[in-house]
Amino acid sequence: MKVTIAGSGYVGLVTAACLANKGETVTCVDVNEEKIAQLNAGRLPIYEEGLSELMQSSFGTHLFFSSDCSAAYCNSEVVFIAVGTPEKKDGSANLKHVNQVAEEIAKAANQDMVIVIKSTVPIGTNQRIRSIVNRFKDPNIRISVASNPEFLSQGSAIRDMLQAPRIVIGSEDTFAKTTLEQLYSSFDCPIVHMDCNSAEMVKYASNDFLALKISYINEIANLCEIVEANVEDVAHAMGLDPRIGDRFLKAGIGYGGSCFPKDTKALHWLANYHDYELKTIKAAIEVNENQKLKLIKKARKYYDSFEGLTVAILGLTFKPGTDDLREAPSLVNVPILLEEGARIQVYDPVGMKNFQSIFRETVCYSITPEAALKDADLCFVLTEWQEIRELTADIFVKQMQHPIILDGRNCLKKSCSKDNRLTIEQIGL
Ligand code: UGA
């Protein structure tokens, strides 16, 4: 099938690479000519495990990049819209780009096609897109609009798509339904069909449920600290109940990334707009915001002020396996420490370049975890990268002036927490 993907961001590139790998002819377009030039030169604008290799395997045969959007749209049987829907100040989703692309596709189309909305959009968007398309399309051609939400996690996106547990398709007519069924026929998983509004809701309801699960275990962790219980044991036993499941029950300093924070706020905003309050989601958002300050509160037990202290920050990204800093706890913790006059030494295996573009020279960048720990009075562990997990008690003792470690991911070795030369605080333990 001839497929075009509008938007060469994270979702667009992964979708393009996977469909090209399945034998479809895929053109990925973007208005950003520099990005397209980079992609055509074999350089990826994002870090995602396995993506570069997958792209190379079909580049030039099944996978193409172009900034001539109209030319790509007019020859396609399926066009995916995978542009960003950033959060507006009030928490609602900004649909400017989605609307604009829908109009351009409709104007360019010269054959029957299905427009598939992959971007995460508020419930009801497909209906508005359908009316935009009908306003601008040639009346002699048929264009259906469908919803096909993505469930890709950064760091495992290729696997999440190629070995998806389900594919959700929202459609309102047989043409859209059968076209997408054919496109996904080689994927070995159930295809769940429903109307477009429900498909759009599946995406928000899934992300918000996972965010809720994390905030729930974080609250239980906070209570465990008060009543002297161990949240890791509690979560393990809870997770063995198949009705609960063991994933997304890891207590820590809160969720970040481009999805959970945005999608919880967007659904909460949407409910408010319809005069309904989503109390559970509101609570999840509040718990998460407080959780990000948890280590700062713990640190105050040891130091009245951070003025003049050297603080090591291990891990900057919102989770391992990505260079993405969006809504990462580091972005909340570092400014507080800097404001109070601490000297900050940071380490992250892939996130330092992005961090530097925000924090410039206000912090020191270390090329190893050991260098970041050098002479430190405090250490914050914010991301559970494997090399951070593997640090031993000896390293902390040798490098730090005062080995006080605040492990916001409960990821350090058990031998560290048992070593009485170190002071270690974790979450819910
Ligand atoms: C999330 C969803 O997991 C994907 O299914 C979804 O498609 C994606 O959003 C999206 O909407 O595009 P992602 O943001 O890449 O994926 O990251 P996750 O692995 O879900 O982690 C999100 C945050 O939750 C991270 O900060 C992580 O550290 C935190 N987390 C996760 C916990 O604190 N505890 C857990 O048990 C799990």
Short mmCIF file of N, CA and C in Angstrom, two decimals, residues 5 15 44 51 160 174 268 277 279 292 329 349 374 414 424:
data_model
loop_
_atom_site.label_atom_id
_atom_site.label_comp_id
_atom_site.label_asym_id
_atom_site.label_seq_id
_atom_site.Cartn_x
_atom_site.Cartn_y
_atom_site.Cartn_z
N ILE A 5 3.08 9.48 5.92
CA ILE A 5 2.98 9.83 7.34
C ILE A 5 3.26 11.32 7.43
N THR A 15 6.26 4.73 13.29
CA THR A 15 5.18 4.14 12.47
C THR A 15 5.69 3.90 11.05
N LEU A 44 19.23 10.56 12.50
CA LEU A 44 17.95 10.58 13.20
C LEU A 44 17.86 11.77 14.15
N LEU A 51 15.74 2.05 16.09
CA LEU A 51 15.05 2.77 15.01
C LEU A 51 15.97 3.04 13.82
N ASP A 160 6.87 -2.25 20.73
CA ASP A 160 5.47 -1.93 21.05
C ASP A 160 4.61 -1.92 19.80
N THR A 174 -17.26 1.37 6.07
CA THR A 174 -16.60 0.12 5.71
C THR A 174 -15.31 0.37 4.94
N HIS A 268 -8.61 15.80 31.96
CA HIS A 268 -9.19 16.56 33.06
C HIS A 268 -9.82 17.84 32.52
N GLU A 277 -16.25 16.68 36.68
CA GLU A 277 -14.91 16.66 37.27
C GLU A 277 -14.39 15.23 37.37
N LYS A 279 -12.38 13.25 39.24
CA LYS A 279 -11.71 13.38 40.55
C LYS A 279 -10.45 12.52 40.65
N LYS A 292 7.34 14.84 42.84
CA LYS A 292 8.60 15.32 42.23
C LYS A 292 9.44 16.12 43.22
N PRO A 329 11.72 14.85 36.36
CA PRO A 329 11.92 15.40 37.70
C PRO A 329 13.17 16.27 37.82
N PRO A 349 23.85 9.41 30.72
CA PRO A 349 24.54 8.85 29.56
C PRO A 349 24.11 9.45 28.22
N LYS A 374 32.12 13.42 42.73
CA LYS A 374 33.36 13.91 43.34
C LYS A 374 33.09 15.03 44.35
N LYS A 414 21.05 -3.50 46.61
CA LYS A 414 20.70 -3.76 48.03
C LYS A 414 21.93 -3.57 48.91
N ILE A 424 21.35 6.24 52.98
CA ILE A 424 20.55 6.13 51.78
C ILE A 424 19.08 6.29 52.12
#
